[in-house]
Short mmCIF file of C-alpha atoms in Angstrom, two decimals:
data_model
loop_
_atom_site.label_atom_id
_atom_site.label_comp_id
_atom_site.label_asym_id
_atom_site.label_seq_id
_atom_site.Cartn_x
_atom_site.Cartn_y
_atom_site.Cartn_z
CA UNK A 228 86.54 92.76 89.07
CA UNK A 229 88.78 95.84 89.10
CA UNK A 230 88.22 98.07 92.14
CA UNK A 231 87.51 101.14 89.97
CA UNK A 232 84.35 99.47 88.58
CA UNK A 233 84.24 101.65 85.45
CA UNK A 234 85.33 101.22 81.83
CA UNK A 235 88.40 103.26 80.81
CA UNK A 236 89.50 104.24 77.32
CA UNK A 237 91.13 101.12 75.85
CA UNK A 238 93.42 101.16 72.80
CA UNK A 239 95.40 97.97 73.48
CA UNK A 240 94.42 94.94 75.54
CA UNK A 241 96.43 91.81 76.32
CA UNK A 242 95.52 88.62 78.14
CA UNK A 243 97.60 86.25 80.22
CA UNK A 244 96.76 82.58 79.68
CA UNK A 245 97.86 79.78 82.01
CA UNK A 246 96.91 76.25 80.91
CA UNK A 247 94.69 77.82 78.22
CA UNK A 248 92.73 79.72 80.86
CA UNK A 249 92.50 83.52 80.85
CA UNK A 250 94.21 84.45 84.12
CA UNK A 251 94.91 88.16 83.69
CA UNK A 252 94.19 91.27 81.61
CA UNK A 253 96.37 94.33 80.98
CA UNK A 254 94.93 97.31 79.06
CA UNK A 255 96.31 100.60 77.78
CA UNK A 256 94.47 103.70 76.61
CA UNK A 257 94.39 107.46 76.37
CA UNK A 258 95.51 109.26 79.55
CA UNK A 259 92.71 110.83 81.63
CA UNK A 260 93.57 114.26 80.21
CA UNK A 261 95.63 115.79 77.41
CA UNK A 262 97.26 118.14 79.90
CA UNK A 263 98.60 115.13 81.80
CA UNK A 264 100.29 113.79 78.65
CA UNK A 265 101.86 117.17 77.89
CA UNK A 266 103.01 117.65 81.48
CA UNK A 267 104.88 114.34 81.25
CA UNK A 268 106.48 114.53 77.81
CA UNK A 269 106.01 118.08 76.50
CA UNK A 270 104.26 119.16 73.32
CA UNK A 271 106.51 117.20 70.97
CA UNK A 272 105.86 113.79 72.49
CA UNK A 273 102.49 114.12 74.24
CA UNK A 274 100.81 112.04 71.50
CA UNK A 275 102.82 108.91 72.35
CA UNK A 276 101.85 108.96 76.04
CA UNK A 277 99.44 106.17 76.99
CA UNK A 278 98.12 104.99 80.34
CA UNK A 279 98.33 101.48 81.70
CA UNK A 280 94.83 101.81 83.07
CA UNK A 281 93.82 98.28 84.06
CA UNK A 282 95.85 95.37 85.40
CA UNK A 283 93.94 92.53 86.98
CA UNK A 284 94.76 88.88 87.51
CA UNK A 285 93.47 85.84 89.32
CA UNK A 286 94.81 85.15 92.80
CA UNK A 287 97.50 82.60 93.64
CA UNK A 288 99.38 82.84 90.36
CA UNK A 289 102.87 81.35 89.92
CA UNK A 290 105.72 83.50 91.28
CA UNK A 291 106.84 86.38 89.01
CA UNK A 292 104.01 85.69 86.53
CA UNK A 293 102.55 89.19 86.96
CA UNK A 294 105.81 91.05 86.23
CA UNK A 295 106.47 88.74 83.26
CA UNK A 296 102.96 89.42 81.96
CA UNK A 297 103.43 93.20 82.17
CA UNK A 298 106.84 93.02 80.47
CA UNK A 299 105.50 90.87 77.64
CA UNK A 300 102.60 93.27 77.17
CA UNK A 301 105.14 96.06 76.68
CA UNK A 302 106.88 94.03 73.98
CA UNK A 303 103.61 93.86 72.01
CA UNK A 304 102.88 97.60 72.11
CA UNK A 305 103.70 99.72 69.02
CA UNK A 306 106.76 101.82 69.80
CA UNK A 307 107.85 104.29 70.90
CA UNK A 308 105.46 104.80 73.83
CA UNK A 309 105.67 106.58 77.15
CA UNK A 310 103.53 104.69 79.65
CA UNK A 311 102.04 106.30 82.74
CA UNK A 312 100.23 104.40 85.46
CA UNK A 313 98.81 105.17 88.88
CA UNK A 314 98.61 103.18 92.10
CA UNK A 315 95.81 104.23 94.43
CA UNK A 316 96.77 104.01 98.14
CA UNK A 317 93.11 104.68 99.01
CA UNK A 318 92.51 101.15 97.73
CA UNK A 319 95.69 99.77 99.34
CA UNK A 320 97.68 99.85 96.08
CA UNK A 321 101.25 101.15 96.16
CA UNK A 322 102.68 100.12 92.78
CA UNK A 323 104.95 97.26 93.79
CA UNK A 324 104.45 95.63 90.38
CA UNK A 325 105.63 98.86 88.70
CA UNK A 326 108.70 98.91 90.92
CA UNK A 327 109.39 95.30 89.93
CA UNK A 328 109.20 96.17 86.22
CA UNK A 329 111.55 99.20 86.40
CA UNK A 330 109.02 102.03 86.15
CA UNK A 331 110.22 105.46 87.22
CA UNK A 332 108.44 106.68 90.34
CA UNK A 333 107.49 110.37 89.98
CA UNK A 334 105.71 111.04 93.27
CA UNK A 335 102.07 111.55 94.19
CA UNK A 336 99.39 113.16 92.06
CA UNK A 337 98.10 116.57 93.11
CA UNK A 338 94.50 115.39 93.07
CA UNK A 339 93.71 114.89 96.75
CA UNK A 340 89.93 115.05 96.67
CA UNK A 341 87.07 113.17 95.05
CA UNK A 342 83.29 113.31 94.81
CA UNK A 343 81.11 110.81 96.60
CA UNK A 344 77.36 110.28 96.12
CA UNK A 345 74.58 110.01 98.70
CA UNK A 346 75.51 106.37 99.35
CA UNK A 347 79.16 107.21 100.00
CA UNK A 348 80.33 105.69 96.71
CA UNK A 349 82.90 107.37 94.45
CA UNK A 350 81.38 109.55 91.74
CA UNK A 351 83.88 110.19 88.96
CA UNK A 352 84.01 113.82 87.84
CA UNK A 353 83.62 112.80 84.17
CA UNK A 354 80.09 111.65 84.96
CA UNK A 355 79.11 115.27 85.56
CA UNK A 356 79.83 115.80 81.84
CA UNK A 357 77.37 113.02 80.98
CA UNK A 358 74.65 114.88 82.87
CA UNK A 359 75.59 118.06 81.02
CA UNK A 360 75.18 116.49 77.57
CA UNK A 361 71.41 116.15 77.67
CA UNK A 362 70.69 118.34 80.72
CA UNK A 363 68.51 115.57 82.12
CA UNK A 364 68.38 117.35 85.48
CA UNK A 365 67.05 120.52 83.83
CA UNK A 366 69.53 122.94 85.42
CA UNK A 367 70.32 126.49 84.30
CA UNK A 368 72.80 127.17 81.49
CA UNK A 369 76.18 128.90 81.82
CA UNK A 370 78.45 130.42 79.20
CA UNK A 371 81.57 128.37 78.40
CA UNK A 372 84.29 129.85 76.18
CA UNK A 373 84.98 127.81 73.04
CA UNK A 374 88.38 126.10 72.81
CA UNK A 375 89.75 127.97 75.81
CA UNK A 376 92.45 125.33 76.25
CA UNK A 377 93.87 126.30 72.83
CA UNK A 378 94.18 130.02 73.55
CA UNK A 379 97.72 131.25 74.20
CA UNK A 380 97.58 132.54 77.76
CA UNK A 381 100.82 134.52 77.53
CA UNK A 382 99.54 136.37 74.43
CA UNK A 383 96.35 137.37 76.24
CA UNK A 384 98.20 138.46 79.38
CA UNK A 385 100.69 140.58 77.43
CA UNK A 386 97.88 142.06 75.34
CA UNK A 387 95.98 143.14 78.46
CA UNK A 388 99.17 144.50 80.02
CA UNK A 389 99.52 146.82 77.03
CA UNK A 390 96.16 148.43 77.84
CA UNK A 391 96.27 148.34 81.64
CA UNK A 392 97.42 151.94 81.91
CA UNK A 393 96.74 153.61 85.24
CA UNK A 394 94.57 150.81 86.63
CA UNK A 395 95.96 148.60 89.39
CA UNK A 396 94.70 145.09 90.10
CA UNK A 397 93.04 146.43 93.26
CA UNK A 398 91.26 149.11 91.21
CA UNK A 399 89.85 146.47 88.87
CA UNK A 400 88.89 144.14 91.71
CA UNK A 401 86.91 146.99 93.24
CA UNK A 402 85.14 147.73 89.94
CA UNK A 403 84.26 144.06 89.35
CA UNK A 404 83.45 143.30 92.98
CA UNK A 405 86.19 140.66 93.23
CA UNK A 406 88.99 139.98 95.69
CA UNK A 407 92.49 139.06 94.48
CA UNK A 408 91.19 138.11 91.02
CA UNK A 409 92.06 140.80 88.46
CA UNK A 410 95.82 140.46 89.07
CA UNK A 411 95.72 136.96 87.59
CA UNK A 412 94.53 138.31 84.22
CA UNK A 413 97.90 140.02 83.70
CA UNK A 414 100.24 137.23 84.83
CA UNK A 415 102.35 135.30 82.33
CA UNK A 416 103.17 132.41 84.67
CA UNK A 417 101.09 129.48 85.91
CA UNK A 418 99.06 131.89 88.05
CA UNK A 419 97.30 133.33 84.98
CA UNK A 420 93.53 133.00 84.64
CA UNK A 421 91.18 134.07 81.86
CA UNK A 422 88.65 136.81 82.51
CA UNK A 423 85.14 135.38 82.30
CA UNK A 424 83.28 136.02 79.07
CA UNK A 425 81.11 138.80 80.52
CA UNK A 426 84.14 140.21 82.36
CA UNK A 427 86.00 140.46 79.06
CA UNK A 428 83.24 142.63 77.60
CA UNK A 429 83.20 144.88 80.67
CA UNK A 430 87.00 145.03 80.79
CA UNK A 431 87.04 146.25 77.20
CA UNK A 432 84.91 149.26 78.08
CA UNK A 433 87.22 150.07 81.01
CA UNK A 434 90.64 149.58 79.37
CA UNK A 435 89.43 150.58 75.91
CA UNK A 436 91.35 147.88 74.04
CA UNK A 437 90.75 147.03 70.36
CA UNK A 438 88.90 144.12 68.73
CA UNK A 439 91.93 141.84 68.20
CA UNK A 440 90.78 139.09 70.56
CA UNK A 441 87.04 139.78 70.67
CA UNK A 442 86.03 136.60 68.85
CA UNK A 443 88.58 134.34 70.58
CA UNK A 444 87.60 135.54 74.04
CA UNK A 445 83.92 136.11 73.34
CA UNK A 446 82.84 132.99 71.42
CA UNK A 447 80.95 130.65 73.75
CA UNK A 448 78.45 127.85 74.09
CA UNK A 449 75.77 127.36 76.71
CA UNK A 450 76.26 124.36 78.99
CA UNK A 451 74.29 123.06 81.97
CA UNK A 452 75.63 124.42 85.25
CA UNK A 453 77.96 121.87 86.88
CA UNK A 454 77.44 123.29 90.38
CA UNK A 455 73.69 122.82 90.12
CA UNK A 456 74.19 119.23 88.93
CA UNK A 457 76.42 118.58 91.94
CA UNK A 458 73.78 120.02 94.26
CA UNK A 459 70.89 118.07 92.74
CA UNK A 460 72.82 114.80 92.90
CA UNK A 461 73.77 115.47 96.52
CA UNK A 462 77.47 115.02 95.82
CA UNK A 463 80.10 115.80 98.44
CA UNK A 464 83.83 116.36 98.03
CA UNK A 465 86.06 114.43 100.41
CA UNK A 466 89.81 114.40 101.04
CA UNK A 467 91.81 111.43 99.72
CA UNK A 468 95.46 110.46 99.44
CA UNK A 469 97.24 111.40 96.20
CA UNK A 470 97.86 108.51 93.82
CA UNK A 471 101.39 107.22 93.22
CA UNK A 472 102.45 107.95 89.63
CA UNK A 473 104.84 105.79 87.65
CA UNK A 474 106.38 106.28 84.19
CA UNK A 475 107.95 103.77 81.79
CA UNK A 476 109.60 104.54 78.44
CA UNK A 477 108.90 101.74 75.96
CA UNK A 478 111.30 102.22 73.04
CA UNK A 479 114.53 101.03 71.49
CA UNK A 480 117.75 102.13 73.17
CA UNK A 481 118.30 105.18 70.96
CA UNK A 482 114.73 106.50 71.23
CA UNK A 483 114.61 105.73 74.94
CA UNK A 484 117.65 107.91 75.56
CA UNK A 485 116.02 110.80 73.66
CA UNK A 486 112.63 110.42 75.33
CA UNK A 487 114.03 110.16 78.84
CA UNK A 488 115.59 113.60 78.37
CA UNK A 489 112.18 115.08 77.49
CA UNK A 490 110.41 113.82 80.60
CA UNK A 491 109.27 116.57 82.93
#
């Protein structure tokens, strides 16, 4: 059994047979997030990024059989593809098989924490979403902006800058009762953050801006509060080592040359 003990998204699955006996499985599927795919290959090629998300074999296999199995799996994939995979040092995995099959090592992931349940077992963050779907724990509801990930952050920041007028970030923090928050609403770099839905309404009365983005910034749905779910389940966040990330470009020579130049 794979150490993760959960079913990933699987789009392609290949088996390794030795003497007509299934001796290994290699699966590929959607990356854990769309932002990961875009961070690797940019907007133009994010849709061809897939994750090698499970690789498991029997013990005591013939020498080099694992690397041969992975390579042959690549030959069966539709092309072009950009493959990402992770090796978890918290489970004593370092990605030696990826090194043996010419993956590009891109360093450690920035995720250095995880949730654990009352029994000390890993609780994947996606499972919080399952509890939110039917609100089985009967927690309070919070406003969540619709399609916030599709809103152009630079447009919003520049729009707010045009109405900022005499107000400084410190002035707005004082009005809203925040500390070092309002400044992020006007940034056009990675430090930008959206004003909360209720903050947007209040900010409009202060800066007196027009209705251009009222629907985009004000449309919301009610979702069960994630923090309350975490509290009711007794989850705790613990520090972990970042996972090793590897990339492989699976394409013909011409496409591979183009795709390698797009990698971030």
